[in-house]
Amino acid sequence: MSSPSTPDGRAPLGSLVGKLLVRGMLAGLIAGLFAFAVAYVAGEPSVDASIAVEEAGAAAEHAAGHGSAAPPATGHEAGGHEAGGHEAGGHEAGGHEEEEIVSRDLQSTAGLATGVLVYGVALGGIASLAFCFVLGRVGRFGPRATAALVAAAAFTTVTLVPYLKYPATPPAVGNPDTIGQRTSLYFLMILLSVLLGIAAVVAGRRLAPRLGNWNATVVAGAGFVAAVAVACVFLPGNGDSVRPGFPAAVLWEFRLASLGVQAALWVAFALAFGPLAERLLAPPAARTADPARTPAPVA
C-alpha cells in the first residue's frame, strides 16, 4: 500500500513516520498531564470514599465475629482457652501492625501520575501510527482534522463502547475471585470494538462510490452500532463486579470520573498532536493558503 506525500510534495509520508511517532508520544505526555489533573481532582475523592466504605464493612464484620457469645468454660479448659486466646490476640495484634507497602498518599500522587503519564505516552505513540495510516486515505482532511478523527475513533472504540458493557468499578468492591474473568471480558470487548470499528471504516469507503460519502458514513455507523449491540447482548455480564449494598452515589461518581479522565486524555491529545503534525507536514505558506489541503495517496 502506498504512502501519501506531504502537502508540498517534498517527501512521502512514510519517511516521516518516526518524527510523527515522537510527536505523538510528546502529545500523549501532554495529554497525560491533563488526564492526571482530572483524575486527581475528580477521581481520587470517589476512590477514597470507596476505600472508606470497604474498611467500614471489614471493621463491622470483625466486630460481629468477636461479639458472638461462646459457652462458658471452667477449670483447665478455661485456662487452656485463655492461653489460646492470648496467642490469637498476639497474631491479631501482629495483623494490625502490618503496614501497607505503598502509602495511600503516594498512590494518589506519584503513583497515579506515573501510571497516567506512561499510559498517555503509549497511547499517543499508537495513535500517531494510526494517524500515519489514515491521513490522506479517509477523506480529504488536513492534519488537525485527521488527528481529531483518530482521537474520537480511539475514544469510542477503546473506551466508550467497552465502558457501556463493562463500566469501571472502584477498588476493593468486587468479588476478588472473578478479577481475572472480568479483566478478560473487558479486553475482549475492546478487541471486538476495535475490529468492528475498522470494519465500519472499510465498509464506508466501499459504499461511498455508490451511496455518496454522507450516506455511506451513516450506513457504516448504523452497522457498527448494531454489531456492538449484538456483542453486548451475547457477551456475559459482570454481576459480581460490585458488592451488594455499596453506595450508588460513590459508584456513579467513580464511573463518571473514570470516563471523564479518558475523555480529557483524548481531547488533549487531539489538540496537542494536530498542530505538531501540521507543522511537520505542511509548510507555513501551505497552511495559510489552504489549511485543509491533503493530497490523496500516491499510486
Coordinates of N, CA, C and O in Angstrom, one line a residue, residues 28-125:
G28 N 1.0 12.7 23.7 CA 0.5 11.8 24.7 C 0.9 12.1 26.1 O 0.2 12.0 27.1
L29 N 2.2 12.6 26.2 CA 2.7 13.0 27.5 C 1.9 14.3 28.0 O 1.5 14.4 29.2
I30 N 1.7 15.2 27.1 CA 0.9 16.4 27.4 C -0.5 16.0 27.8 O -1.1 16.5 28.8
A31 N -1.1 15.1 27.0 CA -2.5 14.7 27.4 C -2.5 13.9 28.7 O -3.5 14.1 29.5
G32 N -1.5 13.2 29.0 CA -1.4 12.5 30.3 C -1.4 13.5 31.5 O -2.0 13.2 32.5
L33 N -0.8 14.6 31.3 CA -0.8 15.6 32.4 C -2.2 16.1 32.6 O -2.6 16.3 33.8
F34 N -2.9 16.4 31.6 CA -4.3 16.8 31.7 C -5.1 15.7 32.3 O -6.0 16.0 33.2
A35 N -4.9 14.5 31.9 CA -5.7 13.4 32.4 C -5.4 13.2 33.9 O -6.3 12.9 34.7
F36 N -4.1 13.3 34.3 CA -3.8 13.2 35.7 C -4.5 14.3 36.6 O -5.0 14.0 37.7
A37 N -4.5 15.5 36.0 CA -5.2 16.6 36.8 C -6.7 16.2 37.0 O -7.2 16.4 38.1
V38 N -7.3 15.7 36.0 CA -8.7 15.4 36.1 C -8.9 14.2 37.0 O -9.8 14.2 37.9
A39 N -8.0 13.2 36.9 CA -8.1 12.0 37.8 C -7.9 12.4 39.3 O -8.6 11.9 40.1
Y40 N -7.0 13.3 39.5 CA -6.7 13.6 40.9 C -7.8 14.5 41.5 O -8.2 14.2 42.7
V41 N -8.4 15.4 40.7 CA -9.4 16.3 41.2 C -10.8 15.6 41.3 O -11.5 15.7 42.3
A42 N -11.1 14.8 40.2 CA -12.5 14.3 40.1 C -12.5 12.8 40.5 O -13.6 12.3 41.0
G43 N -11.4 12.1 40.4 CA -11.5 10.6 40.6 C -11.0 10.2 42.0 O -11.6 9.3 42.6
E44 N -10.0 10.8 42.5 CA -9.5 10.4 43.8 C -10.5 10.5 45.0 O -10.5 9.6 45.9
P45 N -11.4 11.5 45.1 CA -12.3 11.5 46.1 C -13.2 10.3 46.2 O -13.5 9.8 47.2
S46 N -13.7 9.8 45.0 CA -14.5 8.6 45.0 C -13.8 7.4 45.3 O -14.3 6.4 45.9
V47 N -12.5 7.3 45.0 CA -11.6 6.2 45.4 C -11.5 6.2 46.9 O -11.6 5.1 47.5
D48 N -11.2 7.3 47.5 CA -11.1 7.4 48.9 C -12.4 7.0 49.6 O -12.4 6.3 50.6
A49 N -13.5 7.4 49.0 CA -14.8 7.1 49.6 C -15.1 5.6 49.5 O -15.6 5.0 50.5
S50 N -14.7 4.9 48.4 CA -14.9 3.5 48.3 C -14.0 2.7 49.2 O -14.4 1.7 49.8
I51 N -12.8 3.2 49.4 CA -11.9 2.5 50.4 C -12.5 2.7 51.8 O -12.4 1.7 52.6
A52 N -13.0 3.8 52.1 CA -13.6 4.0 53.4 C -14.8 3.1 53.6 O -15.0 2.5 54.7
V53 N -15.6 2.9 52.6 CA -16.7 2.0 52.7 C -16.3 0.6 52.9 O -16.8 -0.2 53.8
E54 N -15.2 0.2 52.2 CA -14.7 -1.2 52.4 C -14.1 -1.4 53.8 O -14.3 -2.4 54.4
E55 N -13.4 -0.4 54.3 CA -12.8 -0.5 55.6 C -13.9 -0.6 56.7 O -13.8 -1.3 57.7
A56 N -14.9 0.2 56.5 CA -16.0 0.2 57.5 C -16.7 -1.2 57.5 O -17.1 -1.7 58.5
G57 N -16.9 -1.7 56.3 CA -17.5 -3.1 56.2 C -16.7 -4.1 56.8 O -17.2 -5.0 57.5
A58 N -15.4 -4.0 56.6 CA -14.5 -5.0 57.2 C -14.4 -4.9 58.7 O -14.4 -5.9 59.5
A59 N -14.5 -3.6 59.2 CA -14.5 -3.4 60.7 C -15.8 -4.0 61.3 O -15.8 -4.6 62.4
A60 N -16.9 -3.8 60.6 CA -18.2 -4.3 61.1 C -18.2 -5.8 61.2 O -18.6 -6.4 62.1
E61 N -17.6 -6.5 60.1 CA -17.6 -7.9 60.1 C -16.6 -8.4 61.2 O -16.9 -9.4 61.9
H62 N -15.5 -7.7 61.4 CA -14.6 -8.1 62.5 C -15.3 -8.0 63.9 O -15.1 -8.9 64.7
A63 N -16.0 -6.9 64.1 CA -16.7 -6.7 65.4 C -17.8 -7.8 65.6 O -17.9 -8.3 66.7
A64 N -18.5 -8.1 64.5 CA -19.5 -9.1 64.6 C -19.0 -10.4 65.0 O -19.5 -11.2 65.7
G65 N -17.8 -10.8 64.4 CA -17.2 -12.1 64.6 C -16.7 -12.2 66.1 O -16.9 -13.3 66.7
H66 N -16.2 -11.1 66.6 CA -15.7 -11.2 68.0 C -16.8 -11.0 69.0 O -16.6 -11.3 70.2
G67 N -18.0 -10.5 68.6 CA -19.0 -10.3 69.5 C -19.9 -11.5 69.7 O -20.8 -11.4 70.6
S68 N -19.7 -12.6 69.0 CA -20.6 -13.7 69.2 C -20.3 -14.4 70.5 O -19.1 -14.5 70.9
A69 N -21.3 -14.8 71.2 CA -21.2 -15.4 72.5 C -20.7 -16.8 72.4 O -21.0 -17.6 71.5
A70 N -19.8 -17.2 73.4 CA -19.2 -18.6 73.4 C -19.7 -19.2 74.7 O -19.8 -18.6 75.8
P71 N -19.9 -20.5 74.8 CA -20.3 -21.2 76.0 C -19.2 -21.1 77.1 O -18.0 -21.2 76.8
P72 N -19.6 -20.9 78.3 CA -18.6 -20.7 79.4 C -17.8 -22.0 79.6 O -18.3 -23.1 79.5
A73 N -16.5 -21.8 79.9 CA -15.6 -23.0 80.2 C -15.1 -22.8 81.6 O -15.0 -21.8 82.2
T74 N -14.8 -24.0 82.2 CA -14.3 -24.0 83.6 C -13.0 -24.7 83.7 O -12.6 -25.5 82.8
G75 N -12.3 -24.5 84.8 CA -11.1 -25.3 85.1 C -10.0 -25.2 84.1 O -9.7 -24.1 83.7
H76 N -9.4 -26.4 83.8 CA -8.3 -26.4 82.9 C -8.7 -25.9 81.5 O -7.9 -25.4 80.8
E77 N -10.0 -26.2 81.1 CA -10.5 -25.7 79.8 C -10.4 -24.2 79.7 O -9.9 -23.7 78.7
A78 N -10.8 -23.6 80.8 CA -10.8 -22.1 80.7 C -9.4 -21.6 80.6 O -9.1 -20.7 79.9
G79 N -8.4 -22.2 81.4 CA -7.1 -21.8 81.3 C -6.5 -22.1 79.9 O -5.8 -21.2 79.4
G80 N -6.9 -23.2 79.4 CA -6.4 -23.5 78.0 C -6.9 -22.5 77.0 O -6.2 -22.0 76.2
H81 N -8.2 -22.2 77.1 CA -8.8 -21.2 76.2 C -8.1 -19.8 76.4 O -8.0 -19.1 75.4
E82 N -7.9 -19.5 77.7 CA -7.3 -18.2 77.9 C -5.9 -18.1 77.3 O -5.5 -17.1 76.7
A83 N -5.1 -19.2 77.4 CA -3.8 -19.2 76.8 C -3.9 -19.1 75.3 O -3.2 -18.4 74.6
G84 N -4.8 -19.9 74.8 CA -5.1 -19.8 73.3 C -5.5 -18.5 72.9 O -5.1 -18.0 71.8
G85 N -6.4 -17.8 73.7 CA -6.9 -16.5 73.3 C -5.7 -15.5 73.3 O -5.6 -14.6 72.5
H86 N -4.8 -15.7 74.3 CA -3.6 -14.8 74.3 C -2.8 -14.9 73.1 O -2.3 -14.0 72.5
E87 N -2.6 -16.2 72.6 CA -1.8 -16.4 71.4 C -2.5 -15.9 70.2 O -1.9 -15.2 69.4
A88 N -3.8 -16.0 70.1 CA -4.6 -15.5 69.0 C -4.5 -14.0 69.0 O -4.4 -13.3 68.0
G89 N -4.6 -13.4 70.2 CA -4.5 -11.9 70.3 C -3.2 -11.4 69.8 O -3.1 -10.4 69.2
G90 N -2.1 -12.2 70.1 CA -0.8 -11.8 69.6 C -0.8 -11.8 68.1 O -0.3 -10.9 67.5
H91 N -1.4 -12.8 67.4 CA -1.5 -12.8 65.9 C -2.3 -11.7 65.5 O -2.0 -11.1 64.4
E92 N -3.4 -11.4 66.2 CA -4.3 -10.3 65.7 C -3.6 -9.0 65.8 O -3.7 -8.1 64.9
A93 N -2.9 -8.8 66.9 CA -2.1 -7.6 67.1 C -1.1 -7.4 66.0 O -0.9 -6.4 65.4
G94 N -0.4 -8.6 65.7 CA 0.5 -8.6 64.6 C -0.1 -8.2 63.3 O 0.5 -7.5 62.5
G95 N -1.4 -8.7 63.1 CA -2.1 -8.3 61.8 C -2.3 -6.8 61.8 O -2.2 -6.2 60.7
H96 N -2.7 -6.2 62.9 CA -3.0 -4.8 62.9 C -1.7 -4.0 62.7 O -1.8 -2.8 62.3
E97 N -0.6 -4.6 63.1 CA 0.7 -3.8 63.0 C 1.2 -3.8 61.5 O 2.2 -3.1 61.2
E98 N 0.7 -4.6 60.7 CA 1.1 -4.7 59.3 C 0.8 -3.3 58.6 O -0.3 -2.8 58.8
E99 N 1.8 -2.9 57.9 CA 1.6 -1.6 57.2 C 1.6 -1.8 55.7 O 2.3 -2.7 55.2
E100 N 0.9 -1.0 55.0 CA 0.8 -1.1 53.5 C 2.2 -0.7 52.9 O 2.9 0.2 53.4
I101 N 2.6 -1.4 51.9 CA 3.9 -1.2 51.3 C 4.0 0.2 50.7 O 5.0 0.9 50.9
V102 N 3.0 0.6 50.0 CA 2.9 1.9 49.4 C 1.8 2.7 50.1 O 0.6 2.2 50.1
S103 N 2.1 3.9 50.6 CA 1.0 4.6 51.3 C 0.0 5.1 50.3 O 0.2 5.3 49.1
R104 N -1.2 5.4 50.9 CA -2.3 5.9 50.0 C -2.0 7.3 49.4 O -2.3 7.6 48.3
D105 N -1.3 8.1 50.2 CA -0.9 9.4 49.7 C 0.1 9.3 48.5 O -0.1 10.0 47.5
L106 N 1.0 8.3 48.6 CA 1.9 8.1 47.4 C 1.2 7.6 46.2 O 1.5 7.9 45.1
Q107 N 0.2 6.7 46.5 CA -0.6 6.1 45.4 C -1.3 7.1 44.6 O -1.4 7.1 43.4
S108 N -1.9 8.1 45.4 CA -2.8 9.1 44.8 C -2.1 10.2 44.1 O -2.7 11.1 43.5
T109 N -0.8 10.3 44.3 CA 0.0 11.4 43.7 C 1.1 10.8 42.7 O 0.8 10.8 41.5
A110 N 2.2 10.4 43.2 CA 3.3 10.0 42.3 C 2.9 8.7 41.6 O 3.1 8.5 40.4
G111 N 2.2 7.8 42.3 CA 1.8 6.5 41.6 C 0.8 6.8 40.5 O 0.9 6.2 39.4
L112 N -0.2 7.6 40.8 CA -1.2 7.9 39.8 C -0.6 8.7 38.6 O -0.9 8.4 37.5
A113 N 0.3 9.6 38.9 CA 0.9 10.4 37.8 C 1.7 9.5 36.9 O 1.7 9.6 35.7
T114 N 2.5 8.6 37.5 CA 3.4 7.7 36.7 C 2.5 6.8 35.8 O 2.8 6.7 34.6
G115 N 1.5 6.2 36.4 CA 0.6 5.4 35.6 C -0.1 6.1 34.4 O -0.1 5.6 33.3
V116 N -0.6 7.3 34.7 CA -1.3 8.0 33.7 C -0.4 8.5 32.6 O -0.7 8.5 31.4
L117 N 0.8 9.0 33.0 CA 1.7 9.5 32.0 C 2.3 8.4 31.1 O 2.4 8.6 29.9
V118 N 2.6 7.3 31.7 CA 3.1 6.2 30.9 C 2.0 5.7 29.9 O 2.2 5.4 28.7
Y119 N 0.7 5.6 30.4 CA -0.4 5.3 29.6 C -0.6 6.3 28.5 O -0.9 5.9 27.3
G120 N -0.5 7.6 28.8 CA -0.7 8.6 27.7 C 0.4 8.5 26.7 O 0.1 8.6 25.5
V121 N 1.6 8.3 27.1 CA 2.7 8.2 26.1 C 2.5 7.0 25.2 O 2.7 7.1 23.9
A122 N 2.2 5.9 25.7 CA 2.0 4.7 24.9 C 0.8 4.9 24.0 O 0.9 4.5 22.8
L123 N -0.3 5.4 24.4 CA -1.5 5.6 23.5 C -1.2 6.6 22.5 O -1.6 6.5 21.4
G124 N -0.4 7.7 22.9 CA 0.0 8.7 21.9 C 0.8 8.1 20.8 O 0.6 8.5 19.6
G125 N 1.7 7.2 21.1 CA 2.5 6.6 20.0 C 1.7 5.7 19.1 O 1.8 5.8 17.9

